[in-house]
């Protein structure tokens, strides 16, 4: 018999903002965001929970954030301090297991199966990790504990901020049955809307379909839906996966009608890409690319050799790609091709397809 996995997902709470509040105590009780200034077409990287009460969230234009919360203080990013805090957090992880899969500066999976700490209790280990992060790093973190990565990541968001939640093996069926389809790994805003149009609002709804029906309706993704809707996730925690590219993309609820509308979306996409590259340690790259999916679901990718994120170059790629279809656009993506293999978590895909506020917890 295989040993039941014990997976902990740790996610630091509003990480960039938390470091800023730690180092500037006067900012702890005011709405605070980290990002670019509105006059420079800036975008919010993350914000504290006070700002979130006003509707401020990651990837939002700073100008909109200030309209929602006029008292919002927006400060520039300081990735040297964020990396130092991240290294301290990851050093704490190492005390409990060597099997760690970092997802970003502030987030990681830990496989603590068979570890002797805390009499083998994953819940007690998670609590000790969170206590150490609070006392040694000066920020808070939330944790999810479950038999697999999919459920652990969902559980870490259950009692945010500064909390943890356990999904025991015997509770998986009841826990997953009522989960909204948006919680399924790989299901973004647009896919969720399509599922709901077909009457699938929860994982329990999807459980009514057999595997063949899932494959018929959703293609290859149907197998993932079938398993995850039942709380099944066989992915192991890896700490040595190779990445060849880093990209972000956005599927728009309303199609972008023309090239000018596409250009207006580029600053936000580029900011998300810059943030993602920084969270990955600013790896060197050798090419940049634009991905466009048109309203008729045809798509094209345009790439050129480059080692910098030059907005003029990327704008040129966008114009070239748009001319190939010359119709409304439902999805835009921008990315880089890395110079050499990088060690990164398996969770990161070719494109970051999430449209929810899930960055820097």
Short mmCIF file of C-alpha atoms in Angstrom, two decimals:
data_model
loop_
_atom_site.label_atom_id
_atom_site.label_comp_id
_atom_site.label_asym_id
_atom_site.label_seq_id
_atom_site.Cartn_x
_atom_site.Cartn_y
_atom_site.Cartn_z
CA UNK A 1 0.00 0.00 0.00
CA UNK A 2 1.22 3.51 -0.77
CA UNK A 3 1.76 5.91 2.10
CA UNK A 4 -0.90 8.61 2.40
CA UNK A 5 0.67 11.92 1.45
CA UNK A 6 0.68 14.85 3.85
CA UNK A 7 0.95 18.07 1.87
CA UNK A 8 1.16 21.58 3.34
CA UNK A 9 0.60 24.63 1.17
CA UNK A 10 2.02 27.80 2.75
CA UNK A 11 0.99 31.19 1.39
CA UNK A 12 2.27 34.40 2.99
CA UNK A 13 -0.49 36.97 3.48
CA UNK A 14 -0.35 39.98 1.09
CA UNK A 15 3.41 39.38 0.95
CA UNK A 16 4.82 42.53 -0.65
CA UNK A 17 2.50 44.75 1.39
CA UNK A 18 3.25 42.72 4.53
CA UNK A 19 6.99 43.38 4.17
CA UNK A 20 6.29 47.08 3.69
CA UNK A 21 4.09 47.20 6.81
CA UNK A 22 6.70 45.29 8.80
CA UNK A 23 9.38 47.81 7.87
CA UNK A 24 7.09 50.84 8.15
CA UNK A 25 4.79 50.30 11.16
CA UNK A 26 2.91 53.55 10.47
CA UNK A 27 1.48 51.90 7.35
CA UNK A 28 -0.13 48.99 9.19
CA UNK A 29 -3.47 50.72 9.78
CA UNK A 30 -3.95 52.43 6.41
CA UNK A 31 -4.95 51.09 2.98
CA UNK A 32 -1.64 50.19 1.33
CA UNK A 33 -0.68 48.86 -2.10
CA UNK A 34 2.58 48.02 -3.84
CA UNK A 35 2.75 48.96 -7.52
CA UNK A 36 3.22 51.66 -10.11
CA UNK A 37 1.93 55.19 -9.96
CA UNK A 38 -1.24 56.08 -11.90
CA UNK A 39 0.46 58.85 -13.88
CA UNK A 40 2.77 56.22 -15.34
CA UNK A 41 -0.07 53.83 -16.23
CA UNK A 42 0.94 51.83 -13.18
CA UNK A 43 -0.64 48.56 -12.03
CA UNK A 44 -1.15 47.21 -8.50
CA UNK A 45 1.09 44.25 -7.63
CA UNK A 46 -0.58 43.52 -4.29
CA UNK A 47 -2.31 45.31 -1.45
CA UNK A 48 -3.11 44.85 2.21
CA UNK A 49 -6.46 43.66 3.50
CA UNK A 50 -7.65 47.14 4.40
CA UNK A 51 -7.31 48.13 0.74
CA UNK A 52 -9.07 44.96 -0.39
CA UNK A 53 -12.18 46.01 1.53
CA UNK A 54 -12.54 48.82 -1.01
CA UNK A 55 -12.26 46.43 -3.96
CA UNK A 56 -8.58 47.03 -4.68
CA UNK A 57 -6.82 43.93 -6.03
CA UNK A 58 -3.74 42.72 -7.88
CA UNK A 59 -3.31 43.57 -11.59
CA UNK A 60 -5.76 46.49 -11.23
CA UNK A 61 -4.71 49.81 -12.81
CA UNK A 62 -3.48 52.12 -10.08
CA UNK A 63 -5.77 54.88 -11.33
CA UNK A 64 -8.82 52.67 -10.74
CA UNK A 65 -7.51 51.60 -7.33
CA UNK A 66 -7.28 55.25 -6.26
CA UNK A 67 -10.80 55.92 -7.46
CA UNK A 68 -12.06 53.02 -5.35
CA UNK A 69 -9.97 54.07 -2.35
CA UNK A 70 -8.85 57.73 -2.44
CA UNK A 71 -6.80 57.28 0.77
CA UNK A 72 -4.80 54.42 -0.76
CA UNK A 73 -1.03 54.75 -0.37
CA UNK A 74 0.81 53.21 -3.33
CA UNK A 75 4.51 52.51 -2.79
CA UNK A 76 7.04 51.21 -5.34
CA UNK A 77 8.30 47.63 -5.24
CA UNK A 78 11.53 46.80 -3.43
CA UNK A 79 12.38 43.29 -4.56
CA UNK A 80 15.69 43.16 -2.71
CA UNK A 81 13.79 43.25 0.60
CA UNK A 82 11.12 40.88 -0.69
CA UNK A 83 13.73 38.34 -1.78
CA UNK A 84 15.46 38.56 1.61
CA UNK A 85 12.16 37.89 3.39
CA UNK A 86 11.45 35.02 1.00
CA UNK A 87 14.82 33.43 1.71
CA UNK A 88 14.13 33.61 5.44
CA UNK A 89 10.73 31.97 4.96
CA UNK A 90 12.17 29.19 2.81
CA UNK A 91 14.92 28.56 5.35
CA UNK A 92 12.14 27.81 7.86
CA UNK A 93 10.59 25.33 5.42
CA UNK A 94 13.91 23.47 5.24
CA UNK A 95 13.72 22.65 8.96
CA UNK A 96 10.70 20.46 8.33
CA UNK A 97 11.34 18.81 4.95
CA UNK A 98 13.66 18.91 1.96
CA UNK A 99 10.79 18.18 -0.42
CA UNK A 100 9.69 21.76 -1.18
CA UNK A 101 8.11 23.08 -4.37
CA UNK A 102 8.25 26.88 -4.42
CA UNK A 103 5.56 28.56 -6.51
CA UNK A 104 6.79 32.12 -5.98
CA UNK A 105 8.66 34.22 -3.42
CA UNK A 106 5.86 33.82 -0.89
CA UNK A 107 4.22 30.48 -1.63
CA UNK A 108 5.25 26.81 -1.62
CA UNK A 109 4.12 23.22 -1.29
CA UNK A 110 5.79 21.07 1.36
CA UNK A 111 5.54 17.27 1.40
CA UNK A 112 5.93 16.32 5.07
CA UNK A 113 4.89 12.67 4.66
CA UNK A 114 6.82 10.50 7.11
CA UNK A 115 8.57 13.44 8.78
CA UNK A 116 9.25 12.98 12.51
CA UNK A 117 8.54 16.57 13.59
CA UNK A 118 5.54 17.21 15.85
CA UNK A 119 4.97 13.47 16.20
CA UNK A 120 4.25 13.33 12.47
CA UNK A 121 1.29 15.73 12.62
CA UNK A 122 1.14 17.89 9.48
CA UNK A 123 -1.25 20.29 11.21
CA UNK A 124 1.16 20.86 14.09
CA UNK A 125 4.05 21.30 11.64
CA UNK A 126 2.05 23.91 9.72
CA UNK A 127 1.32 25.76 12.95
CA UNK A 128 5.00 25.74 13.94
CA UNK A 129 6.03 26.97 10.48
CA UNK A 130 3.54 29.84 10.69
CA UNK A 131 4.69 30.73 14.21
CA UNK A 132 8.31 30.80 13.05
CA UNK A 133 7.46 33.02 10.06
CA UNK A 134 5.63 35.43 12.36
CA UNK A 135 8.38 35.62 15.00
CA UNK A 136 11.46 35.46 12.75
CA UNK A 137 10.38 37.16 9.54
CA UNK A 138 7.79 39.52 11.00
CA UNK A 139 4.91 38.68 8.64
CA UNK A 140 2.01 36.23 8.72
CA UNK A 141 1.24 33.21 6.58
CA UNK A 142 -1.72 30.92 6.02
CA UNK A 143 -1.59 27.16 5.52
CA UNK A 144 -3.65 24.39 3.98
CA UNK A 145 -3.09 20.76 4.92
CA UNK A 146 -4.47 17.96 2.76
CA UNK A 147 -3.66 14.61 1.11
CA UNK A 148 -2.78 16.32 -2.20
CA UNK A 149 -1.65 19.60 -3.73
CA UNK A 150 -5.00 20.60 -5.22
CA UNK A 151 -6.83 20.42 -1.90
CA UNK A 152 -3.95 21.89 0.13
CA UNK A 153 -3.87 25.02 -2.03
CA UNK A 154 -7.62 25.51 -1.69
CA UNK A 155 -7.42 24.92 2.08
CA UNK A 156 -4.72 27.58 2.57
CA UNK A 157 -7.19 30.20 1.39
CA UNK A 158 -9.96 28.98 3.70
CA UNK A 159 -8.98 30.90 6.84
CA UNK A 160 -6.90 33.74 5.37
CA UNK A 161 -5.26 35.79 6.67
CA UNK A 162 -3.09 34.21 9.37
CA UNK A 163 -4.98 30.93 9.63
CA UNK A 164 -4.90 27.31 8.55
CA UNK A 165 -7.35 24.63 7.50
CA UNK A 166 -7.10 20.84 7.45
CA UNK A 167 -8.78 18.53 4.93
CA UNK A 168 -8.50 14.99 6.28
CA UNK A 169 -8.61 12.04 3.83
CA UNK A 170 -11.98 10.96 5.22
CA UNK A 171 -13.38 14.48 4.66
CA UNK A 172 -12.33 14.86 1.01
CA UNK A 173 -15.60 13.70 -0.55
CA UNK A 174 -17.78 16.06 1.49
CA UNK A 175 -15.32 18.95 1.18
CA UNK A 176 -14.95 18.81 -2.58
CA UNK A 177 -18.61 18.14 -3.39
CA UNK A 178 -19.69 21.71 -2.53
CA UNK A 179 -16.67 23.52 -4.00
CA UNK A 180 -17.52 26.06 -6.73
CA UNK A 181 -16.11 25.15 -10.13
CA UNK A 182 -13.90 28.27 -9.92
CA UNK A 183 -11.82 26.48 -7.30
CA UNK A 184 -10.71 23.79 -9.75
CA UNK A 185 -7.08 24.17 -10.78
CA UNK A 186 -6.98 25.44 -14.38
CA UNK A 187 -10.54 26.81 -14.41
CA UNK A 188 -10.44 30.57 -14.91
CA UNK A 189 -13.23 33.11 -15.11
CA UNK A 190 -14.21 32.38 -18.71
CA UNK A 191 -14.16 28.58 -18.36
CA UNK A 192 -16.17 28.84 -15.14
CA UNK A 193 -18.80 30.92 -16.92
CA UNK A 194 -19.09 28.31 -19.67
CA UNK A 195 -19.43 25.49 -17.14
CA UNK A 196 -22.19 27.37 -15.34
CA UNK A 197 -24.00 27.94 -18.62
CA UNK A 198 -24.11 24.15 -18.93
CA UNK A 199 -25.48 23.80 -15.40
CA UNK A 200 -22.23 22.92 -13.62
CA UNK A 201 -21.86 25.21 -10.60
CA UNK A 202 -20.07 22.92 -8.13
CA UNK A 203 -17.73 19.95 -8.19
CA UNK A 204 -20.74 17.87 -7.12
CA UNK A 205 -22.50 18.88 -10.35
CA UNK A 206 -19.50 17.77 -12.40
CA UNK A 207 -19.43 14.44 -10.54
CA UNK A 208 -22.65 13.52 -12.35
CA UNK A 209 -20.69 13.11 -15.60
CA UNK A 210 -18.77 9.95 -16.47
CA UNK A 211 -15.21 10.19 -17.77
CA UNK A 212 -16.16 9.55 -21.41
CA UNK A 213 -18.77 12.29 -21.26
CA UNK A 214 -16.17 14.64 -19.73
CA UNK A 215 -13.73 13.89 -22.57
CA UNK A 216 -16.47 14.36 -25.17
CA UNK A 217 -17.48 17.73 -23.75
CA UNK A 218 -14.11 19.18 -22.71
CA UNK A 219 -11.43 17.31 -24.66
CA UNK A 220 -8.15 16.52 -22.90
CA UNK A 221 -9.04 18.90 -20.07
CA UNK A 222 -11.98 16.64 -19.33
CA UNK A 223 -9.75 14.11 -17.56
CA UNK A 224 -8.42 16.80 -15.22
CA UNK A 225 -11.95 18.01 -14.53
CA UNK A 226 -13.13 14.47 -13.84
CA UNK A 227 -10.38 13.81 -11.29
CA UNK A 228 -10.18 17.20 -9.59
CA UNK A 229 -13.96 17.39 -9.21
CA UNK A 230 -13.56 14.26 -7.10
CA UNK A 231 -10.58 15.58 -5.13
CA UNK A 232 -8.12 13.35 -6.98
CA UNK A 233 -4.67 14.82 -7.67
CA UNK A 234 -1.69 12.54 -8.26
CA UNK A 235 0.88 15.31 -8.78
CA UNK A 236 3.90 14.91 -6.54
CA UNK A 237 5.72 17.79 -4.86
CA UNK A 238 8.75 18.53 -7.07
CA UNK A 239 11.72 20.78 -6.41
CA UNK A 240 13.61 20.29 -9.68
CA UNK A 241 11.26 21.07 -12.57
CA UNK A 242 12.70 22.87 -15.59
CA UNK A 243 11.08 25.97 -17.05
CA UNK A 244 11.75 27.17 -20.58
CA UNK A 245 9.51 30.22 -20.64
CA UNK A 246 7.57 32.61 -18.43
CA UNK A 247 4.32 34.12 -19.66
CA UNK A 248 1.03 35.63 -18.56
CA UNK A 249 -2.25 35.89 -20.39
CA UNK A 250 -5.74 37.30 -19.93
CA UNK A 251 -9.05 36.11 -21.36
CA UNK A 252 -11.43 39.03 -21.56
CA UNK A 253 -15.11 38.77 -20.65
CA UNK A 254 -15.79 41.18 -23.53
CA UNK A 255 -13.83 40.86 -26.76
CA UNK A 256 -11.37 43.65 -27.54
CA UNK A 257 -12.77 45.20 -30.75
CA UNK A 258 -9.62 46.57 -32.38
CA UNK A 259 -5.86 47.08 -32.17
CA UNK A 260 -6.22 50.24 -30.06
CA UNK A 261 -8.19 48.31 -27.42
CA UNK A 262 -5.51 45.60 -27.41
CA UNK A 263 -2.78 48.19 -26.96
CA UNK A 264 -4.63 49.63 -23.98
CA UNK A 265 -4.36 46.25 -22.23
CA UNK A 266 -0.60 45.85 -22.75
CA UNK A 267 0.62 47.86 -19.70
CA UNK A 268 -1.30 45.66 -17.24
CA UNK A 269 -0.08 42.47 -18.93
CA UNK A 270 3.52 43.69 -18.95
CA UNK A 271 3.34 44.60 -15.26
CA UNK A 272 2.07 41.11 -14.42
CA UNK A 273 4.89 39.60 -16.49
CA UNK A 274 7.52 41.78 -14.77
CA UNK A 275 6.16 40.78 -11.37
CA UNK A 276 6.19 37.11 -12.32
CA UNK A 277 9.76 37.31 -13.59
CA UNK A 278 10.86 39.00 -10.38
CA UNK A 279 9.16 36.31 -8.29
CA UNK A 280 11.13 33.78 -10.35
CA UNK A 281 14.42 35.56 -9.57
CA UNK A 282 14.70 37.68 -12.75
CA UNK A 283 16.02 34.88 -15.00
CA UNK A 284 17.78 36.00 -18.21
CA UNK A 285 15.77 35.52 -21.40
CA UNK A 286 16.51 35.46 -25.12
CA UNK A 287 13.16 36.17 -26.75
CA UNK A 288 9.80 37.84 -26.24
CA UNK A 289 6.46 36.84 -27.71
CA UNK A 290 2.84 37.88 -28.05
CA UNK A 291 -0.05 35.42 -28.15
CA UNK A 292 -3.42 36.45 -29.60
CA UNK A 293 -6.63 34.42 -29.65
CA UNK A 294 -9.33 35.96 -31.81
CA UNK A 295 -13.07 35.90 -31.24
CA UNK A 296 -13.44 32.95 -33.64
CA UNK A 297 -10.91 31.01 -31.45
CA UNK A 298 -8.20 31.09 -34.11
CA UNK A 299 -4.88 32.14 -32.60
CA UNK A 300 -1.40 33.27 -33.50
CA UNK A 301 1.93 33.80 -31.75
CA UNK A 302 4.60 36.30 -32.79
CA UNK A 303 8.13 36.09 -31.36
CA UNK A 304 11.40 37.96 -31.75
CA UNK A 305 14.90 37.81 -30.26
CA UNK A 306 15.24 40.18 -27.29
CA UNK A 307 16.80 40.35 -23.84
CA UNK A 308 14.73 43.26 -22.49
CA UNK A 309 11.02 43.94 -22.15
CA UNK A 310 10.99 46.81 -24.63
CA UNK A 311 7.42 48.11 -24.88
CA UNK A 312 7.96 49.40 -28.42
CA UNK A 313 9.15 45.97 -29.58
CA UNK A 314 6.22 44.23 -27.90
CA UNK A 315 3.79 46.75 -29.39
CA UNK A 316 5.21 45.91 -32.81
CA UNK A 317 4.66 42.20 -32.20
CA UNK A 318 1.07 42.94 -31.18
CA UNK A 319 0.43 44.92 -34.37
CA UNK A 320 1.91 42.13 -36.50
CA UNK A 321 -0.14 39.47 -34.78
CA UNK A 322 -3.38 41.47 -34.89
CA UNK A 323 -2.97 42.04 -38.64
CA UNK A 324 -3.00 38.27 -39.19
CA UNK A 325 -6.59 38.05 -37.97
CA UNK A 326 -7.82 41.65 -38.04
CA UNK A 327 -10.85 40.88 -35.91
CA UNK A 328 -11.98 41.14 -32.28
CA UNK A 329 -9.66 39.56 -29.70
CA UNK A 330 -10.74 37.39 -26.76
CA UNK A 331 -7.29 36.62 -25.28
CA UNK A 332 -3.91 38.33 -25.10
CA UNK A 333 -0.68 36.89 -23.74
CA UNK A 334 2.87 38.15 -23.44
CA UNK A 335 5.92 36.13 -22.46
CA UNK A 336 9.64 35.48 -22.66
CA UNK A 337 11.75 32.49 -23.67
CA UNK A 338 14.48 31.81 -21.12
CA UNK A 339 18.15 31.57 -22.07
CA UNK A 340 18.73 28.35 -20.23
CA UNK A 341 16.87 25.81 -18.13
CA UNK A 342 15.60 27.18 -14.81
CA UNK A 343 14.62 25.22 -11.72
CA UNK A 344 10.97 26.05 -11.01
CA UNK A 345 7.82 24.51 -9.58
CA UNK A 346 5.72 22.15 -11.67
CA UNK A 347 2.57 24.19 -10.96
CA UNK A 348 3.76 27.03 -13.22
CA UNK A 349 2.55 26.52 -16.78
CA UNK A 350 3.58 28.00 -20.11
CA UNK A 351 0.99 30.74 -19.53
CA UNK A 352 -0.39 32.07 -16.26
CA UNK A 353 -4.07 31.74 -17.13
CA UNK A 354 -5.71 32.80 -13.89
CA UNK A 355 -7.83 35.89 -13.93
CA UNK A 356 -8.55 36.02 -10.20
CA UNK A 357 -6.62 37.96 -7.57
CA UNK A 358 -4.27 35.20 -6.48
CA UNK A 359 -0.92 36.90 -6.53
CA UNK A 360 1.09 37.42 -3.37
CA UNK A 361 -1.77 36.15 -1.21
#
